N, CA, C and O atoms as a GROMACS GRO file, in nm:
protein
  428
    1MET      N    1  -1.190  -0.158   0.447
    1MET     CA    2  -1.078  -0.185   0.358
    1MET      C    3  -0.968  -0.261   0.430
    1MET      O    4  -0.899  -0.343   0.370
    2ALA      N    5  -0.951  -0.234   0.559
    2ALA     CA    6  -0.849  -0.306   0.635
    2ALA      C    7  -0.881  -0.454   0.642
    2ALA      O    8  -0.791  -0.538   0.643
    3THR      N    9  -1.009  -0.486   0.646
    3THR     CA   10  -1.049  -0.626   0.650
    3THR      C   11  -1.012  -0.695   0.520
    3THR      O   12  -0.967  -0.810   0.523
    4ASN      N   13  -1.031  -0.629   0.406
    4ASN     CA   14  -0.995  -0.688   0.278
    4ASN      C   15  -0.844  -0.708   0.268
    4ASN      O   16  -0.800  -0.812   0.219
    5ALA      N   17  -0.766  -0.612   0.314
    5ALA     CA   18  -0.621  -0.626   0.312
    5ALA      C   19  -0.578  -0.738   0.406
    5ALA      O   20  -0.486  -0.814   0.375
    6ASN      N   21  -0.645  -0.748   0.519
    6ASN     CA   22  -0.616  -0.855   0.613
    6ASN      C   23  -0.648  -0.991   0.552
    6ASN      O   24  -0.571  -1.086   0.566
    7SER      N   25  -0.760  -1.000   0.485
    7SER     CA   26  -0.801  -1.126   0.421
    7SER      C   27  -0.704  -1.164   0.310
    7SER      O   28  -0.671  -1.282   0.293
    8LEU      N   29  -0.660  -1.066   0.234
    8LEU     CA   30  -0.567  -1.093   0.125
    8LEU      C   31  -0.433  -1.143   0.178
    8LEU      O   32  -0.376  -1.238   0.123
    9SER      N   33  -0.382  -1.081   0.283
    9SER     CA   34  -0.255  -1.127   0.339
    9SER      C   35  -0.270  -1.265   0.401
    9SER      O   36  -0.177  -1.346   0.398
   10LEU      N   37  -0.386  -1.293   0.457
   10LEU     CA   38  -0.413  -1.425   0.513
   10LEU      C   39  -0.418  -1.531   0.403
   10LEU      O   40  -0.363  -1.640   0.419
   11LEU      N   41  -0.484  -1.499   0.292
   11LEU     CA   42  -0.489  -1.592   0.179
   11LEU      C   43  -0.349  -1.617   0.124
   11LEU      O   44  -0.315  -1.731   0.091
   12ARG      N   45  -0.269  -1.514   0.113
   12ARG     CA   46  -0.131  -1.531   0.064
   12ARG      C   47  -0.050  -1.620   0.156
   12ARG      O   48   0.028  -1.703   0.110
   13ALA      N   49  -0.066  -1.603   0.286
   13ALA     CA   50   0.006  -1.687   0.382
   13ALA      C   51  -0.037  -1.832   0.371
   13ALA      O   52   0.046  -1.923   0.379
   14ILE      N   53  -0.167  -1.856   0.352
   14ILE     CA   54  -0.216  -1.993   0.335
   14ILE      C   55  -0.159  -2.054   0.207
   14ILE      O   56  -0.118  -2.170   0.206
   15ILE      N   57  -0.157  -1.977   0.100
   15ILE     CA   58  -0.102  -2.026  -0.027
   15ILE      C   59   0.046  -2.058  -0.012
   15ILE      O   60   0.095  -2.157  -0.066
   16ARG      N   61   0.118  -1.975   0.063
   16ARG     CA   62   0.261  -1.999   0.086
   16ARG      C   63   0.282  -2.132   0.159
   16ARG      O   64   0.372  -2.208   0.126
   17GLU      N   65   0.198  -2.158   0.259
   17GLU     CA   66   0.210  -2.284   0.332
   17GLU      C   67   0.168  -2.404   0.246
   17GLU      O   68   0.229  -2.510   0.253
   18LEU      N   69   0.064  -2.386   0.164
   18LEU     CA   70   0.021  -2.494   0.076
   18LEU      C   71   0.128  -2.524  -0.028
   18LEU      O   72   0.140  -2.638  -0.074
   19ARG      N   73   0.204  -2.424  -0.067
   19ARG     CA   74   0.313  -2.444  -0.163
   19ARG      C   75   0.419  -2.538  -0.106
   19ARG      O   76   0.481  -2.614  -0.179
   20HIS      N   77   0.439  -2.532   0.027
   20HIS     CA   78   0.533  -2.625   0.092
   20HIS      C   79   0.482  -2.768   0.083
   20HIS      O   80   0.560  -2.862   0.071
   21VAL      N   81   0.350  -2.783   0.089
   21VAL     CA   82   0.291  -2.917   0.089
   21VAL      C   83   0.285  -2.975  -0.053
   21VAL      O   84   0.325  -3.089  -0.075
   22TYR      N   85   0.234  -2.896  -0.148
   22TYR     CA   86   0.206  -2.948  -0.282
   22TYR      C   87   0.314  -2.920  -0.384
   22TYR      O   88   0.320  -2.988  -0.487
   23GLY      N   89   0.399  -2.824  -0.361
   23GLY     CA   90   0.503  -2.791  -0.458
   23GLY      C   91   0.443  -2.732  -0.584
   23GLY      O   92   0.362  -2.639  -0.578
   24LYS      N   93   0.483  -2.787  -0.698
   24LYS     CA   94   0.439  -2.732  -0.827
   24LYS      C   95   0.293  -2.764  -0.859
   24LYS      O   96   0.232  -2.694  -0.941
   25GLY      N   97   0.237  -2.865  -0.798
   25GLY     CA   98   0.098  -2.902  -0.825
   25GLY      C   99  -0.002  -2.828  -0.739
   25GLY      O  100  -0.115  -2.874  -0.722
   26LEU      N  101   0.037  -2.715  -0.685
   26LEU     CA  102  -0.048  -2.640  -0.593
   26LEU      C  103  -0.179  -2.598  -0.655
   26LEU      O  104  -0.285  -2.616  -0.594
   27TYR      N  105  -0.175  -2.544  -0.776
   27TYR     CA  106  -0.295  -2.483  -0.834
   27TYR      C  107  -0.400  -2.586  -0.878
   27TYR      O  108  -0.512  -2.547  -0.910
   28GLN      N  109  -0.365  -2.714  -0.880
   28GLN     CA  110  -0.463  -2.818  -0.910
   28GLN      C  111  -0.507  -2.892  -0.784
   28GLN      O  112  -0.592  -2.981  -0.791
   29SER      N  113  -0.452  -2.856  -0.670
   29SER     CA  114  -0.483  -2.929  -0.547
   29SER      C  115  -0.621  -2.892  -0.495
   29SER      O  116  -0.665  -2.777  -0.510
   30PRO      N  117  -0.691  -2.987  -0.435
   30PRO     CA  118  -0.824  -2.959  -0.381
   30PRO      C  119  -0.821  -2.853  -0.270
   30PRO      O  120  -0.914  -2.774  -0.257
   31SER      N  121  -0.716  -2.852  -0.190
   31SER     CA  122  -0.706  -2.754  -0.081
   31SER      C  123  -0.700  -2.612  -0.135
   31SER      O  124  -0.769  -2.523  -0.085
   32TYR      N  125  -0.618  -2.591  -0.237
   32TYR     CA  126  -0.605  -2.457  -0.296
   32TYR      C  127  -0.737  -2.414  -0.360
   32TYR      O  128  -0.782  -2.301  -0.340
   33LEU      N  129  -0.799  -2.504  -0.436
   33LEU     CA  130  -0.924  -2.469  -0.503
   33LEU      C  131  -1.034  -2.438  -0.401
   33LEU      O  132  -1.114  -2.346  -0.422
   34TYR      N  133  -1.039  -2.513  -0.292
   34TYR     CA  134  -1.140  -2.488  -0.189
   34TYR      C  135  -1.117  -2.354  -0.121
   34TYR      O  136  -1.211  -2.277  -0.102
   35MET      N  137  -0.992  -2.325  -0.083
   35MET     CA  138  -0.963  -2.198  -0.015
   35MET      C  139  -0.991  -2.080  -0.106
   35MET      O  140  -1.046  -1.979  -0.062
   36LYS      N  141  -0.953  -2.092  -0.232
   36LYS     CA  142  -0.979  -1.983  -0.327
   36LYS      C  143  -1.129  -1.961  -0.342
   36LYS      O  144  -1.176  -1.847  -0.344
   37ASP      N  145  -1.204  -2.069  -0.351
   37ASP     CA  146  -1.350  -2.059  -0.363
   37ASP      C  147  -1.411  -1.994  -0.239
   37ASP      O  148  -1.499  -1.909  -0.251
   38GLN      N  149  -1.366  -2.033  -0.121
   38GLN     CA  150  -1.420  -1.977   0.002
   38GLN      C  151  -1.389  -1.828   0.015
   38GLN      O  152  -1.474  -1.750   0.060
   39PHE      N  153  -1.269  -1.787  -0.025
   39PHE     CA  154  -1.236  -1.645  -0.017
   39PHE      C  155  -1.314  -1.565  -0.120
   39PHE      O  156  -1.351  -1.451  -0.093
   40HIS      N  157  -1.339  -1.622  -0.238
   40HIS     CA  158  -1.419  -1.551  -0.337
   40HIS      C  159  -1.565  -1.540  -0.294
   40HIS      O  160  -1.629  -1.438  -0.316
   41ARG      N  161  -1.617  -1.644  -0.232
   41ARG     CA  162  -1.756  -1.641  -0.186
   41ARG      C  163  -1.777  -1.536  -0.077
   41ARG      O  164  -1.882  -1.473  -0.070
   42SER      N  165  -1.678  -1.520   0.008
   42SER     CA  166  -1.694  -1.425   0.118
   42SER      C  167  -1.642  -1.286   0.084
   42SER      O  168  -1.635  -1.200   0.172
   43SER      N  169  -1.604  -1.264  -0.042
   43SER     CA  170  -1.550  -1.131  -0.077
   43SER      C  171  -1.659  -1.024  -0.077
   43SER      O  172  -1.630  -0.908  -0.046
   44VAL      N  173  -1.782  -1.060  -0.109
   44VAL     CA  174  -1.891  -0.962  -0.109
   44VAL      C  175  -1.927  -0.926   0.034
   44VAL      O  176  -1.930  -0.808   0.070
   45THR      N  177  -1.953  -1.026   0.114
   45THR     CA  178  -1.984  -1.001   0.255
   45THR      C  179  -1.945  -1.125   0.334
   45THR      O  180  -1.964  -1.238   0.289
   46SER      N  181  -1.892  -1.102   0.450
   46SER     CA  182  -1.856  -1.216   0.535
   46SER      C  183  -1.973  -1.259   0.622
   46SER      O  184  -1.961  -1.357   0.696
   47GLU      N  185  -2.085  -1.188   0.615
   47GLU     CA  186  -2.203  -1.222   0.694
   47GLU      C  187  -2.311  -1.291   0.610
   47GLU      O  188  -2.429  -1.287   0.644
   48LYS      N  189  -2.270  -1.353   0.504
   48LYS     CA  190  -2.366  -1.415   0.413
   48LYS      C  191  -2.444  -1.527   0.481
   48LYS      O  192  -2.562  -1.546   0.452
   49TYR      N  193  -2.380  -1.600   0.570
   49TYR     CA  194  -2.446  -1.713   0.635
   49TYR      C  195  -2.474  -1.683   0.782
   49TYR      O  196  -2.465  -1.772   0.866
   50CYS      N  197  -2.509  -1.560   0.813
   50CYS     CA  198  -2.543  -1.517   0.949
   50CYS      C  199  -2.430  -1.545   1.047
   50CYS      O  200  -2.453  -1.587   1.160
   51ARG      N  201  -2.309  -1.523   1.003
   51ARG     CA  202  -2.193  -1.539   1.090
   51ARG      C  203  -2.141  -1.401   1.126
   51ARG      O  204  -2.177  -1.301   1.064
   52SER      N  205  -2.057  -1.397   1.225
   52SER     CA  206  -1.998  -1.268   1.260
   52SER      C  207  -1.897  -1.228   1.154
   52SER      O  208  -1.857  -1.309   1.070
   53LYS      N  209  -1.856  -1.104   1.156
   53LYS     CA  210  -1.765  -1.052   1.054
   53LYS      C  211  -1.629  -1.122   1.056
   53LYS      O  212  -1.565  -1.137   0.953
   54THR      N  213  -1.587  -1.164   1.173
   54THR     CA  214  -1.454  -1.221   1.185
   54THR      C  215  -1.453  -1.373   1.184
   54THR      O  216  -1.346  -1.433   1.199
   55ASP      N  217  -1.566  -1.437   1.168
   55ASP     CA  218  -1.572  -1.583   1.174
   55ASP      C  219  -1.492  -1.648   1.063
   55ASP      O  220  -1.416  -1.741   1.088
   56LEU      N  221  -1.508  -1.601   0.941
   56LEU     CA  222  -1.434  -1.660   0.830
   56LEU      C  223  -1.285  -1.634   0.842
   56LEU      O  224  -1.203  -1.720   0.809
   57GLN      N  225  -1.248  -1.516   0.891
   57GLN     CA  226  -1.106  -1.489   0.912
   57GLN      C  227  -1.051  -1.578   1.022
   57GLN      O  228  -0.937  -1.626   1.013
   58TYR      N  229  -1.129  -1.601   1.124
   58TYR     CA  230  -1.085  -1.689   1.232
   58TYR      C  231  -1.062  -1.831   1.180
   58TYR      O  232  -0.962  -1.894   1.215
   59GLN      N  233  -1.152  -1.880   1.098
   59GLN     CA  234  -1.135  -2.014   1.040
   59GLN      C  235  -1.011  -2.020   0.952
   59GLN      O  236  -0.937  -2.118   0.955
   60ALA      N  237  -0.989  -1.916   0.873
   60ALA     CA  238  -0.872  -1.913   0.786
   60ALA      C  239  -0.743  -1.906   0.869
   60ALA      O  240  -0.645  -1.972   0.835
   61MET      N  241  -0.744  -1.828   0.976
   61MET     CA  242  -0.625  -1.820   1.061
   61MET      C  243  -0.599  -1.953   1.132
   61MET      O  244  -0.484  -1.991   1.152
   62THR      N  245  -0.705  -2.023   1.168
   62THR     CA  246  -0.690  -2.154   1.230
   62THR      C  247  -0.630  -2.253   1.131
   62THR      O  248  -0.543  -2.332   1.168
   63TYR      N  249  -0.675  -2.249   1.007
   63TYR     CA  250  -0.621  -2.337   0.903
   63TYR      C  251  -0.475  -2.304   0.876
   63TYR      O  252  -0.393  -2.394   0.858
   64LEU      N  253  -0.441  -2.175   0.873
   64LEU     CA  254  -0.303  -2.133   0.853
   64LEU      C  255  -0.215  -2.183   0.967
   64LEU      O  256  -0.104  -2.231   0.943
   65THR      N  257  -0.263  -2.171   1.089
   65THR     CA  258  -0.186  -2.220   1.204
   65THR      C  259  -0.165  -2.370   1.194
   65THR      O  260  -0.058  -2.420   1.227
   66PHE      N  261  -0.267  -2.443   1.150
   66PHE     CA  262  -0.255  -2.588   1.132
   66PHE      C  263  -0.148  -2.620   1.028
   66PHE      O  264  -0.065  -2.708   1.049
   67LEU      N  265  -0.150  -2.550   0.915
   67LEU     CA  266  -0.052  -2.575   0.810
   67LEU      C  267   0.090  -2.544   0.856
   67LEU      O  268   0.182  -2.621   0.831
   68GLU      N  269   0.107  -2.430   0.923
   68GLU     CA  270   0.240  -2.393   0.973
   68GLU      C  271   0.290  -2.495   1.075
   68GLU      O  272   0.406  -2.534   1.072
   69SER      N  273   0.203  -2.536   1.166
   69SER     CA  274   0.242  -2.632   1.270
   69SER      C  275   0.278  -2.767   1.210
   69SER      O  276   0.373  -2.831   1.255
   70THR      N  277   0.205  -2.809   1.109
   70THR     CA  278   0.236  -2.935   1.043
   70THR      C  279   0.372  -2.930   0.975
   70THR      O  280   0.450  -3.024   0.983
   71ARG      N  281   0.400  -2.817   0.907
   71ARG     CA  282   0.530  -2.802   0.841
   71ARG      C  283   0.643  -2.799   0.942
   71ARG      O  284   0.746  -2.864   0.922
   72LEU      N  285   0.626  -2.725   1.051
   72LEU     CA  286   0.730  -2.718   1.153
   72LEU      C  287   0.751  -2.853   1.221
   72LEU      O  288   0.864  -2.888   1.253
   73LEU      N  289   0.644  -2.927   1.244
   73LEU     CA  290   0.657  -3.061   1.301
   73LEU      C  291   0.739  -3.151   1.210
   73LEU      O  292   0.824  -3.227   1.256
   74GLN      N  293   0.714  -3.142   1.080
   74GLN     CA  294   0.790  -3.223   0.985
   74GLN      C  295   0.938  -3.185   0.986
   74GLN      O  296   1.024  -3.272   0.980
   75GLU      N  297   0.967  -3.054   0.994
   75GLU     CA  298   1.106  -3.009   0.999
   75GLU      C  299   1.176  -3.059   1.125
   75GLU      O  300   1.289  -3.106   1.119
   76VAL      N  301   1.108  -3.050   1.239
   76VAL     CA  302   1.167  -3.096   1.365
   76VAL      C  303   1.185  -3.248   1.363
   76VAL      O  304   1.286  -3.299   1.410
   77THR      N  305   1.088  -3.319   1.309
   77THR     CA  306   1.098  -3.464   1.299
   77THR      C  307   1.215  -3.504   1.211
   77THR      O  308   1.288  -3.597   1.246
   78ASP      N  309   1.233  -3.436   1.099
   78ASP     CA  310   1.346  -3.467   1.011
   78ASP      C  311   1.479  -3.436   1.079
   78ASP      O  312   1.578  -3.508   1.060
   79MET      N  313   1.482  -3.329   1.159
   79MET     CA  314   1.606  -3.289   1.224
   79MET      C  315   1.646  -3.387   1.334
   79MET      O  316   1.764  -3.422   1.347
   80TYR      N  317   1.550  -3.432   1.412
   80TYR     CA  318   1.579  -3.514   1.528
   80TYR      C  319   1.540  -3.661   1.513
   80TYR      O  320   1.536  -3.735   1.611
   81LYS      N  321   1.511  -3.703   1.392
   81LYS     CA  322   1.469  -3.842   1.375
   81LYS      C  323   1.581  -3.938   1.414
   81LYS      O  324   1.699  -3.903   1.410
   82GLY      N  325   1.542  -4.055   1.451
   82GLY     CA  326   1.638  -4.154   1.497
   82GLY      C  327   1.735  -4.192   1.386
   82GLY      O  328   1.694  -4.232   1.277
   83ALA      N  329   1.861  -4.181   1.415
   83ALA     CA  330   1.964  -4.216   1.317
   83ALA      C  331   2.048  -4.329   1.374
   83ALA      O  332   2.169  -4.334   1.351
   84GLY      N  333   1.985  -4.417   1.446
   84GLY     CA  334   2.059  -4.526   1.507
   84GLY      C  335   2.123  -4.480   1.637
   84GLY      O  336   2.081  -4.381   1.697
   85GLU      N  337   2.223  -4.552   1.679
   85GLU     CA  338   2.292  -4.522   1.804
   85GLU      C  339   2.387  -4.404   1.782
   85GLU      O  340   2.464  -4.403   1.686
   86ARG      N  341   2.380  -4.306   1.870
   86ARG     CA  342   2.466  -4.188   1.861
   86ARG      C  343   2.571  -4.193   1.971
   86ARG      O  344   2.550  -4.253   2.077
   87SER      N  345   2.683  -4.128   1.945
   87SER     CA  346   2.786  -4.117   2.048
   87SER      C  347   2.743  -4.012   2.150
   87SER      O  348   2.648  -3.937   2.127
   88ILE      N  349   2.813  -4.008   2.260
   88ILE     CA  350   2.781  -3.909   2.364
   88ILE      C  351   2.804  -3.769   2.310
   88ILE      O  352   2.726  -3.678   2.338
   89GLU      N  353   2.911  -3.751   2.234
   89GLU     CA  354   2.942  -3.619   2.177
   89GLU      C  355   2.833  -3.574   2.081
   89GLU      O  356   2.791  -3.458   2.083
   90ALA      N  357   2.786  -3.666   1.996
   90ALA     CA  358   2.682  -3.632   1.899
   90ALA      C  359   2.550  -3.600   1.970
   90ALA      O  360   2.477  -3.510   1.928
   91SER      N  361   2.520  -3.673   2.077
   91SER     CA  362   2.397  -3.646   2.152
   91SER      C  363   2.403  -3.511   2.221
   91SER      O  364   2.304  -3.437   2.223
   92ALA      N  365   2.519  -3.478   2.277
   92ALA     CA  366   2.534  -3.347   2.343
   92ALA      C  367   2.524  -3.235   2.241
   92ALA      O  368   2.463  -3.132   2.269
   93GLU      N  369   2.584  -3.253   2.125
   93GLU     CA  370   2.579  -3.150   2.021
   93GLU      C  371   2.438  -3.132   1.968
   93GLU      O  372   2.399  -3.021   1.930
   94LEU      N  373   2.360  -3.238   1.967
   94LEU     CA  374   2.222  -3.233   1.919
   94LEU      C  375   2.137  -3.137   2.002
   94LEU      O  376   2.048  -3.070   1.949
   95VAL      N  377   2.164  -3.130   2.132
   95VAL     CA  378   2.088  -3.040   2.219
   95VAL      C  379   2.162  -2.910   2.248
   95VAL      O  380   2.118  -2.831   2.331
   96GLY      N  381   2.274  -2.887   2.179
   96GLY     CA  382   2.344  -2.759   2.191
   96GLY      C  383   2.448  -2.753   2.301
   96GLY      O  384   2.485  -2.644   2.344
   97LEU      N  385   2.496  -2.865   2.347
   97LEU     CA  386   2.598  -2.868   2.451
   97LEU      C  387   2.730  -2.916   2.394
   97LEU      O  388   2.734  -2.984   2.291
   98LYS      N  389   2.837  -2.880   2.461
   98LYS     CA  390   2.970  -2.929   2.424
   98LYS      C  391   3.030  -2.997   2.545
   98LYS      O  392   3.020  -2.948   2.658
   99LEU      N  393   3.093  -3.109   2.521
   99LEU     CA  394   3.156  -3.182   2.630
   99LEU      C  395   3.290  -3.118   2.662
   99LEU      O  396   3.357  -3.067   2.572
  100PRO      N  397   3.331  -3.119   2.788
  100PRO     CA  398   3.463  -3.064   2.822
  100PRO      C  399   3.572  -3.153   2.767
  100PRO      O  400   3.555  -3.274   2.751
  101LYS      N  401   3.684  -3.091   2.738
  101LYS     CA  402   3.798  -3.168   2.686
  101LYS      C  403   3.866  -3.238   2.803
  101LYS      O  404   3.871  -3.186   2.914
  102ASN      N  405   3.919  -3.356   2.776
  102ASN     CA  406   3.989  -3.431   2.879
  102ASN      C  407   4.124  -3.364   2.906
  102ASN      O  408   4.196  -3.332   2.811
  103PRO      N  409   4.159  -3.343   3.033
  103PRO     CA  410   4.289  -3.282   3.062
  103PRO      C  411   4.402  -3.381   3.035
  103PRO      O  412   4.387  -3.502   3.054
  104VAL      N  413   4.513  -3.327   2.991
  104VAL     CA  414   4.630  -3.410   2.963
  104VAL      C  415   4.711  -3.420   3.092
  104VAL      O  416   4.749  -3.319   3.150
  105THR      N  417   4.736  -3.541   3.136
  105THR     CA  418   4.814  -3.561   3.258
  105THR      C  419   4.958  -3.591   3.221
  105THR      O  420   4.985  -3.671   3.131
  106GLU      N  421   5.050  -3.526   3.292
  106GLU     CA  422   5.192  -3.548   3.267
  106GLU      C  423   5.242  -3.652   3.364
  106GLU      O  424   5.206  -3.650   3.482
  107THR      N  425   5.326  -3.743   3.316
  107THR     CA  426   5.382  -3.846   3.403
  107THR      C  427   5.530  -3.836   3.413
  107THR      O  428   5.592  -3.916   3.483
   0.00000   0.00000   0.00000
């Protein structure tokens, strides 16, 4: 039973990531239909094709990792994409640093 709960949570996580990719058209997408079909086929037994019990879960976890990594790469690319020439202050702030303030000299 733990395997079924594990598979269900894995399928939900994959659907959540696919929702980021496809938006509202998720349920008509080939990726969603394929994943749903694969999970339904392996619901009776995961050893249908002489594979180990965890092989299908491993493939699903690998696909989930790929989807998450692709989404995170896109977020990082959008955050740090080239916006032309930046000032020194903007470049320092981009990496989390603050420049020291210039001291005021009295004459």
